[in-house]
Coordinates of C-alpha atoms and ligand atoms in Angstrom, one line a residue:
M1 CA 0.0 0.0 0.0
D2 CA 1.3 3.4 -1.0
E3 CA 1.9 5.8 2.0
Y4 CA 2.2 9.6 2.0
D5 CA 2.4 12.3 4.6
V6 CA -0.4 14.2 2.9
V7 CA -3.0 12.9 0.5
V8 CA -5.0 15.6 -1.2
V9 CA -8.3 14.7 -2.9
G10 CA -9.1 16.9 -5.8
G11 CA -6.9 18.8 -8.3
G12 CA -8.9 22.0 -8.4
P13 CA -7.5 25.3 -7.0
G14 CA -7.9 24.3 -3.4
G15 CA -6.2 20.9 -3.9
A16 CA -3.4 22.3 -6.0
M17 CA -2.5 25.0 -3.4
A18 CA -2.7 22.5 -0.6
A19 CA -0.4 20.1 -2.4
K20 CA 2.0 22.8 -3.3
T21 CA 2.2 24.1 0.2
A22 CA 2.6 20.6 1.7
A23 CA 5.4 19.8 -0.8
D24 CA 7.1 23.1 -0.2
K25 CA 7.3 22.1 3.5
G26 CA 9.1 18.9 2.5
L27 CA 6.1 16.5 3.0
K28 CA 5.6 13.5 0.8
T29 CA 2.5 14.6 -1.0
V30 CA 0.1 13.2 -3.6
F31 CA -2.9 14.9 -5.1
L32 CA -5.6 12.8 -6.8
E33 CA -7.9 14.1 -9.5
R34 CA -10.7 12.2 -11.1
G35 CA -10.5 14.2 -14.4
R36 CA -8.1 13.4 -17.2
K37 CA -6.3 16.6 -16.2
P38 CA -7.0 19.4 -13.7
G39 CA -9.6 21.8 -15.1
D40 CA -11.0 19.1 -17.4
K41 CA -14.6 20.0 -16.6
N42 CA -14.1 23.7 -17.3
S43 CA -16.5 24.6 -14.6
S44 CA -17.2 28.0 -13.1
G45 CA -16.9 31.5 -14.2
C46 CA -13.5 32.2 -12.9
G47 CA -13.1 35.9 -12.3
L48 CA -10.2 36.6 -9.9
G49 CA -10.5 39.9 -8.0
Q50 CA -8.0 42.5 -7.0
R51 CA -7.1 40.9 -3.7
W52 CA -5.1 38.3 -5.7
W53 CA -2.5 41.1 -6.2
K54 CA -2.3 41.5 -2.4
D55 CA -2.1 37.8 -1.5
Y56 CA -0.7 36.1 -4.5
P57 CA 1.1 38.7 -6.7
E58 CA 3.6 36.2 -8.3
L59 CA 0.7 33.9 -9.3
M60 CA -1.3 36.8 -10.6
E61 CA 1.5 38.0 -12.8
K62 CA 1.6 34.6 -14.5
I63 CA -2.2 34.1 -14.6
M64 CA -2.5 37.3 -16.5
E65 CA -0.4 35.6 -19.2
L66 CA -2.5 32.5 -19.6
P67 CA -4.1 32.0 -23.1
S68 CA -7.7 32.7 -22.2
A69 CA -7.0 35.6 -19.8
R70 CA -8.9 38.9 -20.1
K71 CA -8.1 41.8 -17.7
V72 CA -10.9 43.1 -15.6
E73 CA -10.8 46.8 -14.7
M74 CA -14.4 47.3 -13.8
V75 CA -17.8 45.5 -13.4
V76 CA -20.4 46.8 -15.8
I77 CA -23.9 46.6 -14.2
N78 CA -26.8 46.4 -16.7
L79 CA -30.2 47.1 -15.1
L80 CA -33.3 45.8 -16.9
D81 CA -36.9 46.9 -16.2
E82 CA -39.9 44.7 -16.0
H83 CA -40.2 44.6 -19.8
D84 CA -36.5 43.5 -20.2
R85 CA -35.5 46.8 -21.6
L86 CA -32.0 48.0 -20.7
R87 CA -32.6 51.1 -18.7
Y88 CA -29.4 51.7 -16.9
K89 CA -25.8 50.8 -17.2
S90 CA -23.1 51.7 -14.7
G91 CA -19.6 50.7 -13.8
T92 CA -18.0 50.0 -10.5
T93 CA -15.1 52.1 -9.5
G94 CA -13.7 53.4 -12.7
S95 CA -10.5 54.9 -11.4
D96 CA -7.3 53.3 -10.0
L97 CA -7.2 56.3 -7.6
C98 CA -10.5 55.2 -6.0
A99 CA -9.1 52.0 -4.7
N100 CA -5.4 51.8 -5.3
R101 CA -5.0 49.6 -2.3
W102 CA -2.2 47.5 -3.6
R103 CA -0.3 46.7 -6.7
G104 CA -2.6 46.2 -9.6
G105 CA -5.0 48.9 -8.6
M106 CA -8.5 47.9 -9.8
E107 CA -7.1 45.1 -12.0
G108 CA -8.5 41.6 -11.8
V109 CA -8.5 38.9 -14.4
S110 CA -10.9 36.3 -15.9
V111 CA -9.4 33.0 -17.1
Y112 CA -10.9 29.7 -18.1
R113 CA -10.5 26.9 -15.6
K114 CA -9.0 24.7 -18.3
D115 CA -6.0 27.1 -18.1
L116 CA -6.0 28.0 -14.4
D117 CA -6.3 24.6 -12.9
P118 CA -3.4 23.0 -14.9
F119 CA -1.3 26.1 -14.1
L120 CA -1.8 25.8 -10.3
A121 CA -1.4 22.0 -10.4
G122 CA 1.9 22.5 -12.3
L123 CA 3.2 24.7 -9.4
A124 CA 2.4 21.9 -7.0
E125 CA 4.2 19.3 -9.2
S126 CA 7.2 21.7 -9.5
A127 CA 7.3 21.8 -5.7
G128 CA 7.6 18.0 -5.6
A129 CA 3.9 16.9 -5.2
E130 CA 2.9 13.9 -7.2
L131 CA -0.3 14.3 -9.3
R132 CA -2.4 11.3 -10.2
T133 CA -5.1 12.0 -12.8
S134 CA -8.1 9.9 -13.8
T135 CA -8.2 8.7 -10.2
L136 CA -11.6 8.8 -8.6
V137 CA -11.5 8.6 -4.8
S138 CA -14.5 6.7 -3.6
D139 CA -14.1 6.3 0.1
V140 CA -12.0 7.1 3.2
M141 CA -10.0 4.6 5.2
M142 CA -11.0 4.9 8.8
D143 CA -9.4 3.5 12.0
D144 CA -11.2 4.0 15.3
G145 CA -13.1 7.0 14.0
A146 CA -10.0 8.6 12.5
V147 CA -9.4 9.1 8.8
T148 CA -6.1 7.3 7.9
G149 CA -6.2 7.3 4.1
V150 CA -8.4 7.0 1.0
K151 CA -9.7 4.3 -1.3
T152 CA -9.9 4.8 -5.1
G153 CA -12.6 3.6 -7.4
D154 CA -10.1 1.0 -8.7
G155 CA -9.9 -0.5 -5.3
E156 CA -6.5 0.9 -4.4
S157 CA -5.9 2.0 -0.8
I158 CA -3.5 4.9 -0.1
K159 CA -2.4 5.6 3.4
A160 CA -2.0 9.2 4.7
G161 CA -0.6 11.0 7.7
V162 CA -3.3 13.6 6.9
V163 CA -6.0 13.8 4.2
I164 CA -6.9 17.2 2.8
A165 CA -10.3 17.0 1.1
A166 CA -10.5 19.5 -1.8
D167 CA -13.1 17.5 -3.7
G168 CA -15.6 20.3 -4.3
G169 CA -19.2 21.1 -3.2
M170 CA -20.4 17.5 -3.3
S171 CA -17.4 16.3 -1.3
T172 CA -17.4 12.5 -1.2
M173 CA -14.8 12.7 1.6
A174 CA -16.9 14.8 3.9
R175 CA -19.8 12.4 3.5
K176 CA -17.9 9.2 3.8
A177 CA -16.1 10.4 6.9
G178 CA -19.6 11.1 8.4
M179 CA -19.1 14.9 8.6
R180 CA -22.3 15.6 6.9
N181 CA -24.9 14.0 4.6
R182 CA -26.3 17.1 2.8
W183 CA -25.5 20.8 3.1
G184 CA -28.9 21.5 4.5
G185 CA -30.1 24.8 2.9
G186 CA -28.0 27.6 1.4
C187 CA -26.6 25.7 -1.6
T188 CA -27.4 27.0 -5.0
L189 CA -27.5 25.4 -8.4
V190 CA -25.8 27.6 -11.0
P191 CA -26.9 27.0 -14.6
Q192 CA -24.3 28.4 -16.9
L193 CA -23.8 28.8 -20.6
D194 CA -20.5 29.3 -22.3
F195 CA -20.2 31.2 -25.6
S196 CA -17.3 31.5 -28.1
C197 CA -16.9 35.1 -29.5
D198 CA -14.8 37.2 -31.8
E199 CA -11.9 38.4 -29.8
K200 CA -11.4 41.8 -31.5
K201 CA -15.2 42.6 -31.3
M202 CA -15.1 41.6 -27.6
D203 CA -12.2 44.1 -27.1
D204 CA -14.4 46.8 -28.7
V205 CA -17.7 46.1 -27.1
I206 CA -17.0 44.4 -23.8
G207 CA -13.5 45.8 -23.0
N208 CA -11.7 44.8 -19.9
A209 CA -14.7 44.2 -17.7
E210 CA -17.0 41.7 -16.1
W211 CA -20.7 42.3 -16.8
V212 CA -23.8 41.6 -14.7
W213 CA -27.4 41.7 -15.6
F214 CA -29.9 42.6 -12.9
G215 CA -33.7 42.8 -13.2
P216 CA -36.9 41.1 -12.2
L217 CA -36.2 37.3 -12.3
Y218 CA -32.6 37.8 -13.3
G219 CA -29.4 38.0 -11.4
T220 CA -26.9 37.0 -13.9
Y221 CA -23.1 37.3 -14.1
Q222 CA -21.2 37.4 -17.3
V223 CA -17.5 36.5 -17.0
N224 CA -15.6 37.6 -20.1
F225 CA -12.5 35.8 -21.3
R226 CA -10.2 36.6 -24.2
D227 CA -12.5 35.2 -26.9
G228 CA -15.5 33.9 -25.1
F229 CA -17.7 34.3 -22.0
H230 CA -19.9 32.5 -19.5
I231 CA -23.2 33.6 -18.2
G232 CA -24.6 32.0 -15.0
A233 CA -27.6 32.5 -12.8
G234 CA -27.6 31.7 -9.2
Q235 CA -30.7 29.9 -8.1
W236 CA -31.5 28.8 -4.5
L237 CA -32.5 25.2 -4.3
R238 CA -35.7 26.1 -2.5
P239 CA -39.2 24.7 -2.9
D240 CA -41.0 28.1 -3.5
W241 CA -38.9 28.8 -6.6
D242 CA -40.9 27.6 -9.6
E243 CA -38.2 28.3 -12.3
K244 CA -36.2 25.4 -13.6
P245 CA -32.5 26.1 -14.2
L246 CA -32.7 25.4 -17.9
D247 CA -35.9 27.5 -18.3
M248 CA -34.3 30.3 -16.5
M249 CA -31.3 30.2 -18.9
K250 CA -33.6 30.2 -21.9
K251 CA -35.3 33.4 -20.6
L252 CA -31.9 35.0 -20.0
V253 CA -30.7 34.4 -23.5
Q254 CA -33.9 35.8 -24.9
M255 CA -33.4 39.2 -23.3
P256 CA -33.2 41.6 -26.2
P257 CA -30.3 43.6 -24.8
F258 CA -28.4 40.4 -24.2
Q259 CA -29.1 39.2 -27.8
A260 CA -27.9 42.5 -29.2
M261 CA -24.7 42.2 -27.2
C262 CA -24.3 38.6 -28.6
R263 CA -24.8 39.8 -32.2
S264 CA -22.3 42.5 -31.8
I265 CA -19.5 40.1 -30.7
D266 CA -20.5 37.1 -32.9
A267 CA -21.3 35.0 -29.7
K268 CA -22.2 31.4 -30.3
P269 CA -23.4 29.1 -27.5
R270 CA -20.8 26.4 -26.9
E271 CA -21.6 24.5 -23.7
Y272 CA -24.3 24.2 -21.0
Q273 CA -23.6 23.1 -17.5
A274 CA -25.2 23.3 -14.1
H275 CA -23.1 23.2 -11.0
L276 CA -23.8 23.1 -7.3
L277 CA -22.3 25.9 -5.3
P278 CA -22.2 26.1 -1.5
W279 CA -23.4 29.6 -0.6
L280 CA -23.7 29.4 3.1
K281 CA -24.1 31.8 6.1
K282 CA -21.1 30.2 7.6
P283 CA -19.0 27.1 7.0
P284 CA -19.9 24.0 9.1
K285 CA -17.2 22.1 10.9
T286 CA -14.1 21.9 8.7
Y287 CA -12.0 19.2 10.4
T288 CA -12.2 15.7 11.9
S289 CA -9.5 13.3 13.1
G290 CA -7.0 12.9 10.3
M291 CA -8.7 15.1 7.8
M292 CA -9.4 18.7 6.9
L293 CA -11.8 20.1 4.3
V294 CA -10.9 23.1 2.1
G295 CA -12.5 25.2 -0.6
D296 CA -16.0 24.3 -1.7
A297 CA -15.8 21.0 0.2
A298 CA -15.7 23.1 3.4
G299 CA -18.4 25.6 2.3
F300 CA -16.0 28.6 2.0
P301 CA -17.3 30.6 -1.0
C302 CA -18.1 34.2 -0.2
P303 CA -21.5 34.5 1.4
L304 CA -22.2 37.7 -0.6
E305 CA -21.5 36.8 -4.2
A306 CA -20.1 33.3 -4.0
E307 CA -16.6 34.0 -5.2
G308 CA -14.7 30.9 -4.2
I309 CA -11.4 30.4 -5.9
W310 CA -9.4 32.7 -3.6
H311 CA -11.2 31.0 -0.7
A312 CA -10.2 27.6 -2.0
V313 CA -6.6 28.5 -2.6
T314 CA -6.3 30.3 0.8
S315 CA -7.9 27.5 2.8
G316 CA -5.7 24.9 0.9
K317 CA -2.6 26.8 2.1
V318 CA -3.8 27.1 5.7
A319 CA -4.8 23.4 5.8
A320 CA -1.4 22.2 4.5
E321 CA 0.4 24.5 7.0
T322 CA -1.7 23.0 9.7
A323 CA -1.0 19.5 8.4
A324 CA 2.8 20.1 8.5
W325 CA 2.5 21.5 12.1
A326 CA 0.4 18.6 13.3
L327 CA 2.5 15.9 11.6
S328 CA 5.7 17.3 13.1
S329 CA 4.2 16.8 16.5
G330 CA 3.0 13.3 15.7
D331 CA -0.6 14.2 16.6
V332 CA -3.3 14.5 13.9
S333 CA -6.2 14.0 16.3
E334 CA -9.4 16.0 16.0
R335 CA -8.3 18.1 18.8
K336 CA -5.0 19.0 17.2
L337 CA -6.6 19.6 13.8
S338 CA -9.1 22.0 15.4
D339 CA -6.3 24.5 15.1
Y340 CA -7.1 24.6 11.4
E341 CA -10.4 26.3 12.2
R342 CA -8.7 28.6 14.6
R343 CA -6.2 29.6 11.9
W344 CA -8.7 30.2 9.0
K345 CA -11.0 32.1 11.3
A346 CA -8.1 34.4 12.3
S347 CA -7.2 35.0 8.6
D348 CA -9.0 37.1 6.0
L349 CA -11.0 34.0 5.2
G350 CA -12.7 34.2 8.6
K351 CA -13.4 37.9 8.2
E352 CA -15.2 37.1 4.9
H353 CA -17.8 35.1 6.8
E354 CA -18.3 37.5 9.8
F355 CA -21.3 39.0 7.9
G356 CA -22.3 35.7 6.3
E357 CA -25.8 35.7 7.7
E358 CA -26.5 39.3 6.8
F359 CA -25.1 38.9 3.3
V360 CA -27.1 35.8 2.5
N361 CA -30.3 37.3 3.8
L362 CA -29.8 40.4 1.8
W363 CA -29.2 38.5 -1.4
N364 CA -32.1 36.2 -0.8
A365 CA -34.4 39.2 -0.3
S366 CA -33.2 41.1 -3.4
I367 CA -31.6 39.5 -6.4
F368 CA -33.3 36.1 -5.7
D369 CA -36.7 37.7 -5.0
P370 CA -38.2 38.5 -8.4
E371 CA -41.2 40.4 -7.1
G372 CA -39.1 42.5 -4.7
M373 CA -36.6 43.0 -7.5
K374 CA -39.2 44.6 -9.8
R375 CA -39.8 47.3 -7.2
Q376 CA -36.2 47.7 -6.3
V377 CA -35.3 48.3 -10.0
Q378 CA -37.9 51.0 -10.1
L379 CA -36.4 52.7 -7.0
L380 CA -32.9 52.4 -8.4
L381 CA -34.0 53.9 -11.7
E382 CA -35.6 56.9 -10.0
F383 CA -32.5 57.2 -7.9
S384 CA -30.3 57.2 -11.0
M385 CA -32.4 60.1 -12.4
L386 CA -31.3 62.3 -9.5
H387 CA -27.7 62.1 -10.6
P388 CA -26.6 65.4 -12.2
F389 CA -25.5 63.6 -15.3
S390 CA -29.0 62.2 -15.8
I391 CA -31.0 65.3 -15.0
V392 CA -29.1 67.2 -17.7
F393 CA -30.7 64.9 -20.2
D394 CA -34.3 64.8 -18.8
W395 CA -36.1 67.2 -21.1
G396 CA -39.7 66.3 -19.9
D397 CA -40.0 69.6 -18.1
A398 CA -38.0 72.5 -16.7
H399 CA -34.8 70.8 -15.3
M400 CA -35.6 71.8 -11.7
D401 CA -39.1 70.4 -12.1
C402 CA -37.8 67.2 -13.5
F403 CA -35.5 66.8 -10.5
N404 CA -38.4 67.4 -8.1
Q405 CA -40.7 65.0 -10.0
H406 CA -38.1 62.2 -9.7
L407 CA -37.4 63.1 -6.1
D408 CA -41.1 63.1 -5.3
H409 CA -41.6 59.7 -6.9
M410 CA -38.6 58.3 -5.2
L411 CA -39.8 59.5 -1.8
D412 CA -43.2 57.9 -2.5
L413 CA -41.4 54.6 -3.2
L414 CA -39.1 54.8 -0.2
P415 CA -41.4 53.9 2.7
E416 CA -42.0 50.5 1.1
F417 CA -38.3 49.9 1.5
G418 CA -38.2 51.1 5.1
D419 CA -38.6 47.5 6.4
F420 CA -36.2 46.2 3.9
G421 CA -33.6 48.7 5.0
K422 CA -34.2 47.9 8.7
T423 CA -34.1 44.2 8.2
Y424 CA -31.3 43.8 5.7
L425 CA -29.1 46.9 5.7
V426 CA -29.1 48.2 9.3
P427 CA -27.5 45.0 10.6
L428 CA -24.6 45.6 8.3
A429 CA -23.9 48.9 10.0
R430 CA -21.9 47.2 12.8
G431 CA -19.3 46.5 10.2
I432 CA -18.5 50.2 9.7
W433 CA -15.1 51.0 11.0
P434 CA -15.2 53.1 14.2
K435 CA -12.7 55.5 12.8
N436 CA -15.1 56.3 9.9
V437 CA -18.0 56.9 12.3
K438 CA -15.8 59.2 14.3
H439 CA -14.7 61.0 11.1
V440 CA -18.3 61.7 10.1
L441 CA -19.2 62.9 13.6
L442 CA -16.2 65.2 13.6
M443 CA -17.4 66.7 10.3
A444 CA -20.8 67.4 12.0
K445 CA -19.3 68.8 15.2
P446 CA -18.7 72.5 14.1
R447 CA -22.3 72.7 13.0
I448 CA -23.8 71.7 16.5
P449 CA -23.9 74.9 18.5
V450 CA -23.8 73.4 22.0
L451 CA -21.2 70.8 21.3
K452 CA -18.8 72.5 19.0
H453 CA -16.6 73.9 21.8
L454 CA -16.1 70.5 23.5
S455 CA -12.9 68.6 23.2
D456 CA -13.2 65.7 20.7
E457 CA -13.0 63.2 23.5
T458 CA -15.8 64.8 25.5
Y459 CA -17.8 65.2 22.4
F460 CA -17.6 61.5 21.6
K461 CA -18.6 60.7 25.2
V462 CA -21.7 62.9 24.9
M463 CA -22.6 61.3 21.6
A464 CA -22.2 57.9 23.0
R465 CA -24.6 58.7 25.8
F466 CA -27.0 60.3 23.4
S467 CA -27.2 57.2 21.2
R468 CA -26.8 53.6 22.3
K469 CA -26.3 52.6 18.7
L470 CA -23.3 54.9 18.4
A471 CA -21.7 53.9 21.7
P472 CA -19.8 50.8 20.5
F473 CA -18.2 52.8 17.8
L474 CA -17.1 55.6 20.2
D475 CA -15.7 53.4 23.0
P476 CA -12.0 54.4 23.2
A477 CA -11.2 50.7 23.5
A478 CA -13.0 49.9 20.2
K479 CA -10.7 48.8 17.4
Q480 CA -9.9 51.5 14.9
E481 CA -10.2 49.5 11.7
A482 CA -11.9 46.2 12.3
P483 CA -14.9 46.5 14.6
L484 CA -15.3 42.8 15.0
P485 CA -12.7 40.6 16.6
R486 CA -11.5 38.3 13.8
G487 CA -12.8 34.8 14.1
S488 CA -15.9 35.8 16.0
L489 CA -18.1 33.4 14.0
Ligands
FAD501 C1 -21.0 28.5 -12.2 C2 -20.0 29.0 -11.2 C3 -19.3 30.2 -11.4 C4 -18.3 30.6 -10.5 N1 -17.7 31.7 -10.7 C5 -16.6 32.1 -9.9 C6 -15.8 33.2 -10.2 O1 -16.0 33.9 -11.2 N2 -14.8 33.5 -9.4 C7 -14.5 32.7 -8.3 O2 -13.6 33.0 -7.5 N3 -15.3 31.6 -8.0 C8 -16.3 31.3 -8.8 N4 -17.1 30.2 -8.5 C9 -16.8 29.4 -7.3 C10 -15.5 28.5 -7.6 O3 -15.7 27.8 -8.8 C11 -15.4 27.5 -6.5 O4 -15.5 28.1 -5.2 C12 -13.9 26.9 -6.6 O5 -13.8 26.2 -7.8 C13 -13.7 25.9 -5.5 O6 -12.4 25.3 -5.7 P1 -12.2 23.9 -5.0 O7 -10.8 23.5 -5.4 O8 -12.6 23.8 -3.6 O9 -13.2 22.9 -5.8 P2 -13.4 22.5 -7.3 O10 -13.0 23.6 -8.2 O11 -14.8 22.0 -7.4 O12 -12.4 21.3 -7.6 C14 -12.6 20.1 -7.1 C15 -11.7 19.1 -7.9 O13 -11.8 17.8 -7.3 C16 -12.1 16.9 -8.3 N5 -12.8 15.8 -7.6 C17 -14.1 15.9 -7.1 N6 -14.4 14.7 -6.5 C18 -13.4 13.9 -6.6 C19 -13.1 12.6 -6.2 N7 -14.0 11.9 -5.5 N8 -11.9 12.0 -6.5 C20 -11.0 12.7 -7.2 N9 -11.2 14.0 -7.6 C21 -12.3 14.6 -7.3 C22 -12.9 17.6 -9.3 O14 -12.8 17.0 -10.6 C23 -12.2 19.0 -9.3 O15 -11.1 19.0 -10.2 C24 -18.1 29.8 -9.4 C25 -18.8 28.6 -9.2 C26 -19.7 28.2 -10.1 C27 -20.4 26.9 -9.9

C-alpha cells in the first residue's frame, strides 16, 4: 500500500494549493484528480479579483499571461426593467485612484479553468507533489473514528498521515467520513452557458470588464474571457422557486439587450452546465480526526457573491500548513486539527464570513426575490435620475421640475423599503469602521452649537450617551479599523 504524509483529494484550485504548500514544506504529498487533467470540466466563471494582487502577486502575474485571460478593470452593471428593456448601465469604481489599495489597482482577471487549474497543479508538481489524474477517490479509510487514508474507485488504498479533502461542493470525503450528509439549505444550483466570440469585437464592445445583468427574475453574471464568455444565474434550491434552471437560462438568453450584445461580438453558444455551489451563512465544521476540508468541500465561497477560488486557494494553504505542524508533533487527532479552524477564522477567510448571515439574507431578499426586485429596480432607476449627469438629459419639463418629480416619486417609493432597510441593511452597520464613524461625527461637530466647543474626547462621550447605537463605535477601547474581533463566528 502506498503511503504519504499528505494525500490531497481533488486537483482544483484548493487541492493544488494544498499540495504545493505541503510539498514546499518537504512533506511527501500526492494529489488525486478524477479528471483526465485538472480543469477538465471547465466549470465555473473564474473571475479573480484585485485581492489576488495582495495575497498572490507572483501567481497573478503569471495568470495574466494564460491564453484565455482577459483583464478586468471594472464591473459593468446592466439594469433591466420589467419589460426586459435595458434602462441603466453603470460601472463599479472606474479609477485606479479610488481603490489603489495594492499593486494592480483595480485590476482583476478572468481566465478559463482549463487554463487556471493546470497552471496551479503545475506549481504543486514543481514543488515536488505527485499528481495522479483519472483517479476517482470513492471512500475514506478509517481507523477507530480517525481518517487514515483514501480508497480509489479502482480498489487501491492509499495511506495518509493527513488527508486534505478538496473535492468540491459535493465532497465525497466529507460524506464518507460522516461529517455531513447534505448541506442543508444555502446551496445554489448555478446553470451556466459558455459562448465563443470574436476576440477583437469583444475588445471593442466588452472591453476589460465583467458584466452583470440585474432585473426582475434575473441576477446573472457574465464573466468575459479573451475570446468567449460564460453567463450564469444563481438559483437557490428552495421549494418556493418555480423556475427550472434550464428554463431560466432560456429566458436569460432571450433578453433583447443580451441578444444585441451577442450579435455585436459574434457570440455562439458552446456548452451548457449546471453546478452546485455552496453559498452558506457560515461554513460548518471543517476538520475531523486525520482530515481537513478546504474550498467548496468546506463551504467557503463568499456569502455575498459566491466568489470561491481565492477562498479555496487560501484555505488549501492554511490546511497544508496545519498538516505540517500537526505531523511534526506526531498528533493528527481531531483536537490537534481543530487548530485549522482557529487559523482560518483568524485569517482574511474568517473575516469574509463574519457577515455571512446578513449577506445571504440580503441577497435572498433582493436578487433572488423576483417580485421584490421589480420594485427595487424602479427605485434604483428613480435614484439614478437624480444624478446630475441624468438630470441634464431629462427634457420632460424644466430641469428643476424634472428633478423634483423624480425626487417626489422616489420619496413615494421609499417607505415601502423602510422595512427592507431595517431588516437587511441596518444589521450591516456594525461593520463600519469606528474611525469612519468618528470621522463623520467630527465633520458634523462644528455645526452643532452646544457641542462644537467641547474637546473631541468629551464630544464622543456625549454622543455615546446620546445614542446607544453609536456607543460601541465611540468606545475608546474599540478597534480603529476592524470593529469585530477576527474569528468571532
Ligand atoms: C457557475 C460557477 C461560477 C463561479 N464563478 C466564480 C468566479 O468567477 N470566481 C470565483 O472565484 N469563484 C467562482 N465560483 C466558485 C468557484 O468555482 C469554487 O469556489 C472553486 O472552484 C472551489 O475550488 P475547489 O478546489 O474547492 O473545488 P473545485 O473547483 O470544485 O475542484 C474540485 C476538484 O476535485 C475533483 N474531484 C471531485 N471529487 C473527486 C473525487 N471523488 N476524486 C478525485 N477527484 C475529485 C474535481 O474533478 C475537481 O477538479 C463559481 C462557481 C460556479 C459553480
